[in-house]
Coordinates of C-alpha atoms in Angstrom, one line a residue:
X1 CA -84.5 22.0 87.0
X2 CA -87.7 20.1 87.4
X3 CA -89.3 22.4 90.0
X4 CA -88.5 25.4 87.8
X5 CA -90.1 23.7 84.8
X6 CA -93.2 23.0 86.8
X7 CA -93.5 26.6 88.0
X8 CA -93.1 27.9 84.4
X9 CA -95.8 25.5 83.2
X10 CA -98.1 26.7 86.0
X11 CA -97.5 30.3 85.2
X12 CA -98.2 29.7 81.5
X13 CA -101.5 28.0 82.3
X14 CA -102.4 30.8 84.7
X15 CA -101.5 33.4 82.2
X16 CA -103.6 31.6 79.5
X17 CA -106.6 31.4 81.8
X18 CA -106.2 35.1 82.8
X19 CA -106.1 36.0 79.1
X20 CA -109.2 34.1 78.5
X21 CA -111.0 35.8 81.4
X22 CA -109.7 39.2 80.4
X23 CA -111.1 39.1 76.8
X24 CA -114.9 38.8 76.6
X25 CA -116.7 38.6 73.3
X26 CA -120.4 39.6 73.5
X27 CA -122.6 38.6 70.5
X28 CA -124.8 41.0 68.7
X29 CA -128.2 41.9 70.4
X30 CA -126.9 40.6 73.7
X31 CA -125.6 42.1 76.9
X32 CA -123.6 41.0 79.9
X33 CA -123.7 42.1 83.5
X34 CA -120.3 42.6 85.1
X35 CA -119.8 42.4 88.9
X36 CA -116.7 43.2 90.9
X37 CA -116.5 41.4 94.2
X38 CA -120.2 40.8 93.9
X39 CA -121.2 44.4 93.1
X40 CA -122.6 45.6 89.8
X41 CA -119.9 47.4 87.9
X42 CA -121.1 47.8 84.3
X43 CA -123.0 46.3 81.4
X44 CA -121.0 44.8 78.5
X45 CA -122.3 45.6 75.0
X46 CA -121.8 43.6 71.8
X47 CA -118.3 43.2 70.6
X48 CA -114.8 42.7 72.3
X49 CA -114.6 43.7 75.9
X50 CA -111.7 43.7 78.5
X51 CA -112.3 42.8 82.1
X52 CA -110.0 42.3 85.0
X53 CA -109.5 38.6 85.5
X54 CA -110.3 37.0 88.8
X55 CA -111.8 40.3 90.0
X56 CA -114.6 41.0 87.5
X57 CA -117.1 38.2 86.8
X58 CA -119.9 37.9 84.3
X59 CA -123.2 37.7 86.3
X60 CA -125.7 37.2 83.5
X61 CA -125.9 37.2 79.8
X62 CA -129.2 38.6 78.5
X63 CA -130.7 38.4 75.0
X64 CA -132.0 41.8 73.9
X65 CA -134.1 40.4 71.0
X66 CA -137.9 40.3 71.2
X67 CA -139.0 37.1 72.9
X68 CA -142.2 35.1 72.5
X69 CA -143.4 33.2 75.6
X70 CA -146.6 31.1 75.5
X71 CA -148.3 30.4 78.8
X72 CA -150.3 27.3 79.6
X73 CA -154.1 27.4 79.7
X74 CA -155.5 29.2 82.8
X75 CA -159.0 28.6 84.2
X76 CA -160.9 31.9 84.4
X77 CA -164.4 32.5 85.8
X78 CA -166.6 34.9 83.9
X79 CA -169.3 37.1 85.4
X80 CA -172.0 34.6 84.6
X81 CA -170.1 31.9 86.6
X82 CA -168.7 29.9 83.7
X83 CA -165.2 28.5 83.7
X84 CA -163.2 29.1 80.5
X85 CA -159.6 28.1 79.7
X86 CA -157.6 30.8 78.1
X87 CA -154.2 30.5 76.5
X88 CA -152.1 33.6 76.2
X89 CA -148.9 34.5 74.3
X90 CA -146.6 37.4 75.4
X91 CA -144.3 39.3 73.1
X92 CA -141.7 41.1 75.2
X93 CA -138.2 42.7 74.9
X94 CA -135.5 43.5 77.5
X95 CA -134.7 47.2 77.4
X96 CA -132.6 47.5 80.6
X97 CA -130.4 44.4 81.3
X98 CA -129.4 45.8 84.8
X99 CA -133.1 46.2 85.9
X100 CA -134.0 42.9 84.4
X101 CA -131.2 41.3 86.5
X102 CA -131.6 43.1 89.8
X103 CA -135.2 44.4 90.0
X104 CA -136.9 41.0 89.7
X105 CA -135.7 37.6 90.5
X106 CA -137.3 35.9 87.4
X107 CA -139.0 38.3 85.0
X108 CA -140.5 35.4 83.0
X109 CA -142.3 34.0 86.0
X110 CA -143.3 37.5 87.1
X111 CA -144.8 38.3 83.7
X112 CA -146.7 35.0 83.7
X113 CA -148.2 35.5 87.1
X114 CA -149.1 39.1 86.4
X115 CA -150.8 38.0 83.2
X116 CA -152.9 35.4 84.9
X117 CA -154.0 37.7 87.7
X118 CA -154.8 40.6 85.3
X119 CA -156.6 38.2 82.9
X120 CA -158.8 37.0 85.8
X121 CA -159.7 40.5 86.8
X122 CA -160.6 41.5 83.2
X123 CA -162.6 38.3 82.4
X124 CA -164.3 38.4 85.8
X125 CA -166.1 41.6 84.8
X126 CA -167.3 40.1 81.4
X127 CA -169.8 37.5 80.5
X128 CA -169.1 34.6 78.2
X129 CA -170.4 36.2 75.0
X130 CA -168.4 39.3 75.6
X131 CA -165.3 37.3 76.4
X132 CA -165.6 35.5 73.0
X133 CA -166.2 38.6 71.0
X134 CA -163.9 41.1 72.8
X135 CA -160.4 39.8 72.2
X136 CA -159.1 43.2 71.3
X137 CA -160.5 44.8 74.5
X138 CA -158.9 42.0 76.6
X139 CA -155.5 42.3 74.8
X140 CA -155.5 46.1 75.2
X141 CA -156.3 45.7 79.0
X142 CA -153.5 43.1 79.5
X143 CA -151.0 45.2 77.6
X144 CA -151.7 48.3 79.6
X145 CA -151.3 46.6 83.0
X146 CA -148.2 44.7 81.9
X147 CA -146.5 47.8 80.5
X148 CA -147.1 49.7 83.7
X149 CA -145.8 46.8 85.9
X150 CA -142.9 45.6 83.8
X151 CA -141.5 49.1 83.0
X152 CA -139.5 49.2 86.2
X153 CA -138.2 45.7 85.5
X154 CA -136.5 46.8 82.3
X155 CA -139.1 44.8 80.2
X156 CA -141.3 46.2 77.4
X157 CA -144.3 44.2 76.5
X158 CA -145.0 44.7 72.8
X159 CA -148.1 42.5 72.3
X160 CA -150.4 40.3 74.2
X161 CA -152.5 37.8 72.3
X162 CA -155.2 35.4 73.4
X163 CA -154.3 32.1 71.7
X164 CA -157.5 30.2 72.6
X165 CA -160.6 30.6 74.6
X166 CA -162.2 27.2 75.4
X167 CA -165.7 27.3 77.2
X168 CA -167.1 24.1 78.8
X169 CA -168.2 21.2 76.6
X170 CA -171.9 21.7 77.4
X171 CA -171.6 25.4 76.5
X172 CA -169.9 24.5 73.3
X173 CA -172.8 22.2 72.3
X174 CA -175.3 24.9 73.1
X175 CA -173.4 27.4 71.1
X176 CA -173.1 25.1 68.2
X177 CA -176.9 24.6 68.3
X178 CA -177.5 28.3 68.5
X179 CA -175.1 29.0 65.6
X180 CA -176.9 26.3 63.6
X181 CA -180.3 27.8 64.3
X182 CA -179.0 31.3 63.4
X183 CA -177.6 29.9 60.1
X184 CA -180.9 28.2 59.3
X185 CA -182.7 31.4 60.1
X186 CA -180.5 33.4 57.9
X187 CA -180.9 30.9 55.1
X188 CA -184.7 31.0 55.4
X189 CA -184.6 34.8 55.4
X190 CA -182.4 34.9 52.3
X191 CA -184.6 32.3 50.6
X192 CA -187.7 34.4 51.4
X193 CA -186.0 37.6 50.2
X194 CA -184.9 35.8 47.0
X195 CA -188.5 34.6 46.3
X196 CA -189.9 38.0 47.0
X197 CA -187.4 39.7 44.7
X198 CA -188.2 37.0 42.0
X199 CA -191.9 37.7 42.3
X200 CA -191.3 41.5 42.1
X201 CA -189.2 41.1 39.1
X202 CA -191.7 38.7 37.5
X203 CA -194.5 41.1 38.2
X204 CA -192.5 44.0 36.8
X205 CA -191.7 42.0 33.7
X206 CA -195.4 41.1 33.2
X207 CA -196.4 44.7 33.7
X208 CA -193.9 45.9 31.2
X209 CA -195.0 43.2 28.8
X210 CA -198.6 44.2 29.2
X211 CA -197.8 47.8 28.7
X212 CA -195.7 47.1 25.6
X213 CA -198.5 44.8 24.3
X214 CA -201.1 47.5 24.9
X215 CA -198.9 50.1 23.2
X216 CA -198.4 47.7 20.3
X217 CA -202.1 47.1 20.0
X218 CA -202.9 50.8 20.2
X219 CA -200.3 51.6 17.5
X220 CA -201.7 48.7 15.4
X221 CA -205.3 50.0 15.9
X222 CA -204.1 53.5 14.9
X223 CA -202.4 52.2 11.9
X224 CA -205.4 50.1 11.0
X225 CA -207.7 53.0 11.4
X226 CA -205.4 55.2 9.3
X227 CA -205.4 52.5 6.6
X228 CA -209.1 52.1 6.6
X229 CA -209.5 55.9 6.5
X230 CA -207.1 56.1 3.6
X231 CA -209.1 53.3 1.8
X232 CA -212.4 55.0 2.5
X233 CA -210.9 58.3 1.3
X234 CA -209.6 56.6 -1.9
X235 CA -212.9 54.9 -2.6
X236 CA -214.8 58.2 -1.9
X237 CA -212.5 60.1 -4.2
X238 CA -212.8 57.4 -6.9
X239 CA -216.6 57.5 -6.7
X240 CA -216.7 61.2 -7.0
X241 CA -214.2 61.2 -9.8
X242 CA -216.2 58.6 -11.6
X243 CA -219.4 60.6 -11.0
X244 CA -221.4 57.5 -10.0
X245 CA -225.2 57.9 -10.0
X246 CA -227.8 56.7 -7.6
X247 CA -228.3 53.5 -9.5
X248 CA -224.7 52.3 -9.1
X249 CA -224.6 53.1 -5.4
X250 CA -227.9 51.2 -4.9
X251 CA -226.5 48.2 -6.7
X252 CA -223.3 48.2 -4.6
X253 CA -225.4 48.6 -1.5
X254 CA -227.4 45.5 -2.4
X255 CA -224.2 43.5 -3.0
X256 CA -223.1 44.1 0.6
X257 CA -226.3 42.6 2.0
X258 CA -225.1 39.0 1.8
X259 CA -222.2 39.9 4.1
X260 CA -224.7 40.5 6.8
X261 CA -225.9 36.9 6.7
X262 CA -222.5 35.3 6.9
X263 CA -221.7 33.2 9.9
X264 CA -223.0 29.9 11.2
X265 CA -224.2 31.4 14.4
X266 CA -226.4 34.1 12.7
X267 CA -230.1 33.0 13.2
X268 CA -231.6 36.4 12.7
X269 CA -230.4 39.5 10.8
X270 CA -232.1 42.8 10.4
X271 CA -232.3 44.6 7.0
X272 CA -231.7 48.3 7.4
X273 CA -234.4 50.7 6.3
X274 CA -232.1 52.0 3.6
X275 CA -232.7 48.7 1.6
X276 CA -236.1 50.0 0.6
X277 CA -234.5 53.2 -0.9
X278 CA -232.0 51.0 -2.7
X279 CA -234.7 48.8 -4.1
X280 CA -236.6 51.8 -5.3
X281 CA -233.6 53.1 -7.0
X282 CA -233.0 49.7 -8.7
X283 CA -236.7 49.5 -9.6
X284 CA -236.5 52.9 -11.2
X285 CA -233.5 51.8 -13.1
X286 CA -235.2 48.6 -14.4
X287 CA -238.3 50.7 -15.2
X288 CA -236.2 53.0 -17.3
X289 CA -234.8 50.0 -19.2
X290 CA -238.2 48.4 -19.9
X291 CA -239.9 51.5 -21.1
X292 CA -241.9 52.2 -17.9
X293 CA -244.4 49.2 -18.2
X294 CA -242.5 46.9 -16.0
X295 CA -241.9 44.3 -18.8
X296 CA -238.6 42.7 -19.3
X297 CA -236.3 44.5 -21.5
X298 CA -236.0 43.2 -25.0
X299 CA -233.1 41.0 -26.1
X300 CA -230.0 42.7 -27.0
X301 CA -229.8 43.7 -30.6
X302 CA -227.1 44.8 -32.9
X303 CA -227.4 47.2 -35.8
X304 CA -228.2 45.4 -39.1
X305 CA -229.0 46.3 -42.5
X306 CA -232.7 47.3 -42.8
X307 CA -233.0 45.5 -46.0
X308 CA -231.7 42.2 -44.5
X309 CA -234.0 42.3 -41.6
X310 CA -233.2 41.7 -38.0
X311 CA -230.9 38.8 -37.0
X312 CA -231.5 37.1 -33.7
X313 CA -228.6 36.8 -31.3
X314 CA -228.2 34.1 -28.7
X315 CA -228.2 36.1 -25.5
X316 CA -228.0 33.1 -23.2
X317 CA -224.3 32.9 -23.7
X318 CA -222.5 35.7 -21.9
X319 CA -219.5 35.4 -24.2
X320 CA -221.6 35.9 -27.3
X321 CA -223.7 38.7 -25.9
X322 CA -222.8 41.9 -27.7
X323 CA -222.7 45.3 -26.2
X324 CA -226.1 46.7 -25.7
X325 CA -226.8 49.8 -27.8
X326 CA -229.8 52.2 -27.5
X327 CA -232.8 51.3 -29.7
X328 CA -233.0 53.3 -32.8
X329 CA -236.0 54.1 -35.0
X330 CA -235.5 53.0 -38.6
X331 CA -237.8 54.2 -41.4
X332 CA -240.3 51.7 -42.7
X333 CA -239.9 50.5 -46.3
X334 CA -242.9 50.7 -48.4
X335 CA -243.0 47.5 -50.6
X336 CA -245.2 49.2 -53.1
X337 CA -242.7 51.9 -53.7

C-alpha cells in the first residue's frame, strides 16, 4: 500500500503544479510573451489566461505603462570647444511587447546610448549660449531621432527633457559676472529713464502751473479793468447827473496832486500843465466870492433884524459856522425920520 500511496501523492503534486502553470493571471496594463518549445506563440493580455503546462512558458512580462528613465550626466562638447555635462530624462511607453522582446536585447540601454549619441551630434553644432537658450530645439531634435529609431523596437518616446546643463566652473563664473553687469546696466538704464520721466513730468507740471497762473492773472486783469471801467463810468455818470461846474472839477483835480508826491523814493515830481488851468479856475472862483478885487471874502453873516444891527459870529469854529447866504441889500434907516 505504501508505494501506491506515494504514487498518488506524486500525481496530486504534479497535477497541482500543472494547474498552477496552466492558469496565468496577467495584471492590468501588463503583457506576457508565451513561447512554446522556445518559439514565440502569442502575447497574453491582462486577465485570466490558460496555457499548456510544461509546453508553454512565459518568456517575459512587460509593463505597458509610461516609464520615466533618467540618464546620468553625459559630457558633451559644443561647437566653441567647451565641455558641458547634460542630464536627460526620457518618457517612453512599450506599444508592442513582441518587438520590445525580440527586436532589441535591452531597449533601455539602447535608448540611453541612442540619446547620448544624438545629443552629442545636436550639441556639437551649437555654441554654449545657444545650448543654454535652446532647450526646446534640443528636445525636439532628440525626440524626432528617438521616435524614428525606437519605432521598430515597439517603443514610443513621448517626451525628452534636458534635466540640467552644467558648463565648466570658469565659464559659470564668467557668466555670473556678465549677468551681474547686465543687471547693473539695466538698473542704470531704468534709473535714468525714471529720472528723465520725472523731469518731463515736473516740467509739464511747471508749464501747466505757469499757464494757469498766466490765465488767472489775465482774468484778474480783465476783471480789474472791468471794475475800474465800471467805477469810472459810475463817477462819470454821477458827475454829469450832478451837473458839476468847472470850479468843482478844478478843486478835485488839485486834491489829487498830493498823491503824486507819495512815496519815500520820490525825489522829483512833475506838475502837469493842466494845473495852471485848474488854478485859474479856482482863482476865478475866489475872485467871484471876493467881489473881483482879490480881497478875502467877508465873514459869514446870518440874516438879522435891521433894527437890532448886525451880530458878529465866531467863524473860527467850524461847528458854529452857519450856512453862508448871499449878501442882501437892506434899506438904510433915516434917524431923523
